[in-house]
Amino acid sequence: MAAIRGSPPKWKIQTVEELKKLISSHPVVAIVGFRNVPAGQMQKIRRDFKGKVEMKVVKNTLLERALDGLGGDYLKLKEFLGDQIAIIAADENPFKLYRMVEDTKIPSPLKPNQISPVDVVIEQGPTPIPPGPMMAELQMAGLPVAIEKGKVVVKATTTVVKAGEVVKPEVARALERLDIKPIKIGLDVKAVLDSGVILTPDVLAIDTEKVFEDFQNAYQKALNLAVNAAYVTEETAEILIIKAFNDARNLALNAGIFAKDVMEDLLAKAHAEMLALASNLGDEALDEELKSMLSGLAQTVVHAPVEEEKREEEKEVEEEEEEEEAKEEEAIEGLGALFG
């Protein structure tokens, strides 16, 4: 039986149904572009994604029909259709999915007559290019180069192409000679739909290291606040108990409270204060025991610097003896050389 004119081919209907099933069976759906991605790199991306997410290269018209068929929040993705696209369906957190897609990008050179997406700046300094014909190629690209100490150097920092400008063939060749790859090629996230919410790259591109550092700082500040406010939690209980013990101990020492745990320290403190008071009294007010204690204390205080001075003197004597020996050896060697 002949097909009815105007009805879509069977394979298109089947593809749309497969897309609808793929999209609706995962909580997170992303639309990504892959223009200028080489076939070899695309194959590697597919291998890396296998078992983690599902990716399917689709035509815009078929994906649009699938989204129309699903309706609801899925219609929000229609705004991001266009160019060469693929759809990624995942059970992954959208931010992790975005990072996974960004990791597909690899450094790449600019091609002749390509519109540069970035400013390309060549810094002043030496290059890996030896003096020779290639130096002329750098000059044709507008680079101020010269030869210094046998090397080709860029004399001043130069912008060879600005974002939005067409890359001249001579500039592309010069960048290739310098092994400069100013752009990254890979999948580009256009939008991610997560539980009915559209997330764009400006929202998804977060600095994970900075966020982690912020969490650490927030935790430390919260812990300090809880400890200072005596707010008991699982994290602060041990710290608060230690702090309370130390505060109670200091209070008992300063107030002279005769508690079991501070008696030894109180006695040591009282003994030190007694010796300090006795040292201000005359000899006639002291008994022999106190005089002996103060004498031993004075010897302990004076002994250390005297011993240190003695060691310094011995060290100086040893150095002088070594110098004298060295001079004698030099004199003997000189006489030996003189008389053969």
XYZ file of C-alpha atoms in Angstrom:
340
model
C 0.000 0.000 0.000
C 1.466 3.346 -0.999
C 2.280 5.891 1.681
C -0.082 8.852 2.006
C 1.431 12.066 0.630
C 2.455 14.487 3.332
C 2.734 11.944 6.143
C 6.193 11.819 7.844
C 8.441 8.836 7.170
C 8.191 5.993 9.627
C 11.814 6.430 10.800
C 11.127 10.035 11.795
C 8.100 9.041 13.838
C 10.138 6.324 15.515
C 13.005 8.746 16.252
C 10.624 11.274 17.833
C 9.126 8.583 20.040
C 12.604 7.440 21.108
C 13.519 11.024 21.983
C 10.359 11.483 24.038
C 11.089 8.280 25.940
C 14.745 9.250 26.504
C 13.896 12.742 27.760
C 10.995 11.757 30.016
C 12.890 8.882 31.669
C 15.597 11.128 33.204
C 15.243 14.056 35.649
C 17.991 16.136 34.007
C 18.135 16.971 30.298
C 20.773 19.113 28.597
C 21.072 20.536 25.109
C 24.685 20.848 23.955
C 26.337 22.135 20.798
C 29.185 20.325 19.076
C 30.151 22.553 16.146
C 33.825 22.240 15.115
C 34.315 19.161 17.302
C 36.404 16.660 15.258
C 34.979 13.194 14.676
C 37.785 11.538 16.647
C 37.134 13.740 19.663
C 33.391 13.094 19.395
C 33.996 9.353 19.497
C 36.151 9.733 22.601
C 33.409 11.783 24.278
C 30.893 9.031 23.567
C 33.235 6.448 25.108
C 33.833 8.611 28.190
C 30.084 9.175 28.660
C 29.151 5.516 28.283
C 27.497 4.190 31.418
C 27.258 7.672 32.950
C 24.804 9.598 30.760
C 22.907 9.033 27.520
C 23.811 11.287 24.595
C 22.100 11.411 21.237
C 22.875 13.630 18.245
C 19.581 14.909 16.865
C 18.123 17.143 14.216
C 16.534 20.309 15.511
C 13.210 19.624 13.798
C 12.863 16.144 15.301
C 13.808 17.315 18.780
C 11.314 20.165 18.493
C 8.539 17.683 17.660
C 9.543 15.514 20.619
C 9.421 18.508 22.973
C 6.022 19.553 21.563
C 4.774 16.036 22.158
C 5.925 16.082 25.787
C 4.637 19.596 26.462
C 4.809 21.241 29.898
C 8.219 22.389 31.135
C 9.958 20.601 28.271
C 8.771 23.350 25.923
C 11.245 25.691 27.635
C 14.098 23.871 25.876
C 12.819 24.918 22.406
C 14.383 28.345 22.948
C 17.847 26.770 22.837
C 17.515 24.762 19.636
C 19.686 25.623 16.631
C 22.997 24.790 14.969
C 24.526 21.330 15.506
C 23.158 19.940 18.744
C 22.968 16.800 20.834
C 20.766 15.953 23.774
C 22.097 14.517 27.022
C 19.762 12.771 29.467
C 21.128 12.041 32.931
C 20.320 11.175 36.517
C 23.299 13.335 37.540
C 23.283 16.575 39.469
C 23.071 19.386 36.828
C 26.222 21.077 38.143
C 28.189 17.832 37.954
C 26.789 17.231 34.483
C 27.932 20.690 33.394
C 31.442 20.006 34.746
C 31.484 16.661 32.926
C 30.589 18.382 29.652
C 33.166 21.137 30.196
C 35.851 18.505 30.756
C 35.362 17.328 27.177
C 37.047 20.491 25.915
C 40.684 20.360 24.818
C 43.080 23.170 23.782
C 42.933 23.858 20.073
C 44.607 26.258 17.605
C 42.776 28.925 15.646
C 42.171 28.163 11.982
C 42.672 30.586 9.059
C 39.595 32.743 8.343
C 37.940 31.597 11.573
C 36.264 34.224 13.744
C 38.234 34.317 16.979
C 36.092 34.002 20.123
C 38.889 35.433 22.293
C 41.624 38.050 22.321
C 44.960 36.419 21.521
C 47.858 38.154 23.263
C 51.503 37.180 22.737
C 53.573 38.058 25.778
C 56.988 39.691 25.573
C 59.854 37.243 25.916
C 61.761 34.389 24.267
C 60.165 31.951 21.809
C 60.977 28.306 20.978
C 61.710 29.309 17.365
C 65.373 29.327 16.279
C 66.734 32.122 14.040
C 65.850 31.444 10.418
C 63.045 31.697 7.854
C 60.286 31.186 10.442
C 61.196 34.538 11.961
C 59.759 36.207 8.856
C 56.425 34.449 9.445
C 56.217 35.966 12.911
C 56.931 39.405 11.501
C 54.185 38.946 8.869
C 51.747 38.229 11.701
C 52.590 41.628 13.205
C 54.887 40.470 15.962
C 57.889 42.688 16.839
C 60.615 40.039 16.952
C 64.398 40.159 17.112
C 67.346 37.854 17.744
C 68.954 37.977 21.186
C 71.632 35.540 22.358
C 70.858 33.173 19.539
C 67.091 33.092 20.192
C 64.078 34.746 18.576
C 62.349 36.947 21.134
C 59.153 39.006 21.097
C 60.183 42.566 21.960
C 56.782 43.749 23.217
C 53.485 42.195 24.317
C 51.195 42.220 21.270
C 47.522 41.425 20.581
C 47.583 39.606 17.232
C 43.818 39.141 16.943
C 40.839 40.413 18.925
C 37.630 38.612 19.821
C 35.176 38.805 16.898
C 37.889 39.382 14.278
C 38.649 37.036 11.398
C 41.917 35.170 11.905
C 44.319 35.979 9.071
C 46.191 33.002 7.585
C 49.572 34.487 8.550
C 48.384 34.911 12.150
C 47.154 31.312 12.266
C 50.539 30.108 10.971
C 52.438 32.181 13.516
C 50.325 30.807 16.387
C 50.943 27.295 15.121
C 54.714 27.932 15.019
C 54.566 29.190 18.590
C 52.411 26.203 19.627
C 49.751 28.534 21.007
C 46.269 27.015 21.338
C 44.092 29.849 22.622
C 40.685 28.170 22.404
C 39.096 24.991 23.701
C 36.979 22.733 21.529
C 34.390 20.375 22.921
C 30.722 20.224 23.813
C 29.075 23.528 24.731
C 26.174 23.477 27.156
C 23.294 25.611 25.868
C 20.827 24.831 28.655
C 19.974 22.210 31.280
C 16.411 21.394 32.377
C 16.279 20.160 35.981
C 12.874 19.480 37.575
C 11.210 22.073 35.366
C 13.885 24.748 35.926
C 16.107 25.974 33.093
C 19.749 26.429 34.079
C 22.135 28.245 31.735
C 25.974 28.182 31.734
C 26.258 31.452 33.666
C 24.466 29.746 36.572
C 26.109 26.340 36.214
C 29.696 27.596 35.959
C 30.725 27.670 39.608
C 34.188 27.550 41.133
C 34.011 24.319 43.147
C 37.274 25.025 44.997
C 36.042 28.474 46.052
C 32.696 27.050 47.202
C 34.484 24.356 49.217
C 36.702 27.003 50.823
C 33.636 29.095 51.680
C 32.020 26.083 53.356
C 35.155 25.498 55.427
C 35.263 29.145 56.540
C 31.545 29.111 57.370
C 31.955 25.932 59.434
C 34.872 27.405 61.402
C 33.003 30.645 62.088
C 29.875 28.743 63.162
C 31.967 26.548 65.484
C 33.644 29.604 67.054
C 30.287 31.306 67.552
C 28.775 28.196 69.160
C 31.737 27.793 71.521
C 31.741 31.467 72.555
C 27.956 31.374 73.057
C 28.206 28.062 74.989
C 25.790 26.463 72.518
C 25.984 22.705 73.029
C 26.056 20.534 69.912
C 27.721 17.261 69.002
C 30.668 19.220 67.545
C 31.075 21.686 70.455
C 30.358 19.495 73.495
C 33.926 18.245 73.976
C 35.418 21.711 73.376
C 32.986 23.308 75.854
C 33.776 20.721 78.536
C 37.521 21.324 78.159
C 36.963 25.083 78.224
C 34.773 24.834 81.326
C 37.373 22.690 83.108
C 40.177 25.145 82.324
C 38.040 28.147 83.377
C 37.114 26.449 86.649
C 40.743 25.533 87.316
C 41.928 29.107 86.699
C 39.171 30.465 88.923
C 40.134 28.102 91.738
C 43.804 29.088 91.456
C 43.105 32.822 91.416
C 40.536 32.626 94.215
C 42.633 30.260 96.375
C 39.916 27.598 96.576
C 41.247 24.419 98.184
C 40.080 21.897 95.600
C 41.743 18.513 95.122
C 42.796 19.137 91.511
C 44.513 22.476 92.225
C 46.125 21.905 95.631
C 49.547 21.113 94.153
C 49.441 24.249 92.009
C 48.245 26.383 94.945
C 51.142 25.170 97.087
C 53.637 25.848 94.279
C 52.150 29.320 93.800
C 52.299 30.077 97.534
C 55.902 28.826 97.733
C 56.954 31.050 94.794
C 55.220 34.082 96.336
C 56.894 33.364 99.689
C 60.353 33.260 98.084
C 59.634 36.478 96.191
C 58.649 38.185 99.449
C 61.655 36.785 101.317
C 64.039 38.058 98.643
C 62.968 41.615 99.530
C 63.784 41.212 103.230
C 67.105 41.710 104.937
C 69.284 38.793 106.119
C 68.418 39.473 109.733
C 64.772 38.670 109.049
C 65.536 35.283 107.467
C 66.295 31.952 109.051
C 68.957 29.597 107.734
C 66.486 27.533 105.699
C 65.184 30.582 103.823
C 68.707 31.847 103.258
C 69.630 28.456 101.787
C 66.597 28.492 99.480
C 67.294 32.013 98.248
C 70.974 31.189 97.766
C 70.109 28.109 95.684
C 67.652 30.161 93.632
C 70.277 32.834 92.943
C 72.832 30.224 91.897
C 70.311 28.653 89.507
C 69.570 32.024 87.894
C 73.251 32.979 87.568
C 74.529 29.528 86.639
C 73.013 29.394 83.181
C 74.588 32.590 81.769
C 77.969 31.730 83.370
C 77.971 28.313 81.746
C 76.994 29.874 78.419
C 79.847 32.380 78.626
C 82.262 29.583 79.472
C 81.173 27.577 76.421
C 81.598 30.636 74.196
C 85.141 31.216 75.520
C 86.074 27.563 74.931
C 84.707 27.772 71.391
C 86.768 30.903 70.652
C 89.934 29.215 71.975
C 89.307 26.165 69.767
C 88.814 28.382 66.699
C 92.056 30.261 67.413
C 93.955 26.966 67.794
C 92.545 25.701 64.491
C 93.623 28.922 62.739
C 97.147 28.602 64.142
C 97.370 24.973 62.979
C 96.203 25.961 59.507
C 98.843 28.688 59.290
C 101.570 26.256 60.359
C 100.480 23.734 57.698
C 100.544 26.450 55.013
C 104.079 27.486 56.081
C 105.346 23.895 55.925
C 103.810 23.416 52.473
C 105.466 26.641 51.298
C 108.912 25.501 52.524
C 108.409 22.131 50.829
C 107.626 23.817 47.556
C 110.643 26.144 47.920
C 113.234 23.420 48.591
C 111.616 20.764 46.362
